[in-house]
Amino acid sequence: MPFVQAVTEFSFLLPPIAELVRGALVLALLASVVLFFRPLLSGLVRAFILTVRPRLSRQERAARQQRNALSGRA
């Protein structure tokens, strides 16, 4: 069986395998980018959370802690 005939006969297997390899490479690249920029991404998430729900002031936290202590909750 000549090489060209063998390759064309089994070429139906190449596209699905190539797509799987390509998908795995894209997934690995995405994971490596996320791991590399993890500190930046976590900082952006924390900044967004503080924007949506600001932190209580020191006096408000002390008042809440005192109120919780008086009501019996820890």
GROMACS .gro file of C-alpha atoms in nm, residues 18-59:
model
   42
   18ALA     CA    1  -0.616   1.736   1.592
   19GLU     CA    2  -0.918   1.913   1.742
   20LEU     CA    3  -0.863   1.736   2.074
   21VAL     CA    4  -0.496   1.834   2.077
   22ARG     CA    5  -0.583   2.192   1.984
   23GLY     CA    6  -0.847   2.209   2.259
   24ALA     CA    7  -0.602   2.072   2.515
   25LEU     CA    8  -0.339   2.326   2.411
   26VAL     CA    9  -0.587   2.615   2.435
   27LEU     CA   10  -0.699   2.494   2.778
   28ALA     CA   11  -0.338   2.464   2.895
   29LEU     CA   12  -0.257   2.812   2.765
   30LEU     CA   13  -0.561   2.960   2.938
   31ALA     CA   14  -0.472   2.787   3.265
   32SER     CA   15  -0.113   2.911   3.249
   33VAL     CA   16  -0.226   3.269   3.184
   34VAL     CA   17  -0.466   3.254   3.479
   35LEU     CA   18  -0.195   3.112   3.705
   36PHE     CA   19   0.058   3.373   3.590
   37PHE     CA   20  -0.182   3.665   3.645
   38ARG     CA   21  -0.347   3.521   3.957
   39PRO     CA   22  -0.233   3.801   4.193
   40LEU     CA   23  -0.360   4.064   3.952
   41LEU     CA   24  -0.691   3.886   3.901
   42SER     CA   25  -0.747   3.833   4.274
   43GLY     CA   26  -0.672   4.201   4.337
   44LEU     CA   27  -0.926   4.302   4.073
   45VAL     CA   28  -1.187   4.076   4.230
   46ARG     CA   29  -1.120   4.221   4.577
   47ALA     CA   30  -1.142   4.577   4.442
   48PHE     CA   31  -1.473   4.495   4.273
   49ILE     CA   32  -1.611   4.346   4.595
   50LEU     CA   33  -1.507   4.655   4.792
   51THR     CA   34  -1.672   4.874   4.529
   52VAL     CA   35  -1.999   4.683   4.546
   53ARG     CA   36  -2.002   4.632   4.924
   54PRO     CA   37  -1.774   4.879   5.105
   55ARG     CA   38  -1.613   4.781   5.431
   56LEU     CA   39  -1.760   4.915   5.754
   57SER     CA   40  -1.569   5.185   5.935
   58ARG     CA   41  -1.383   5.108   6.255
   59GLN     CA   42  -1.654   5.271   6.469
   0.00000   0.00000   0.00000
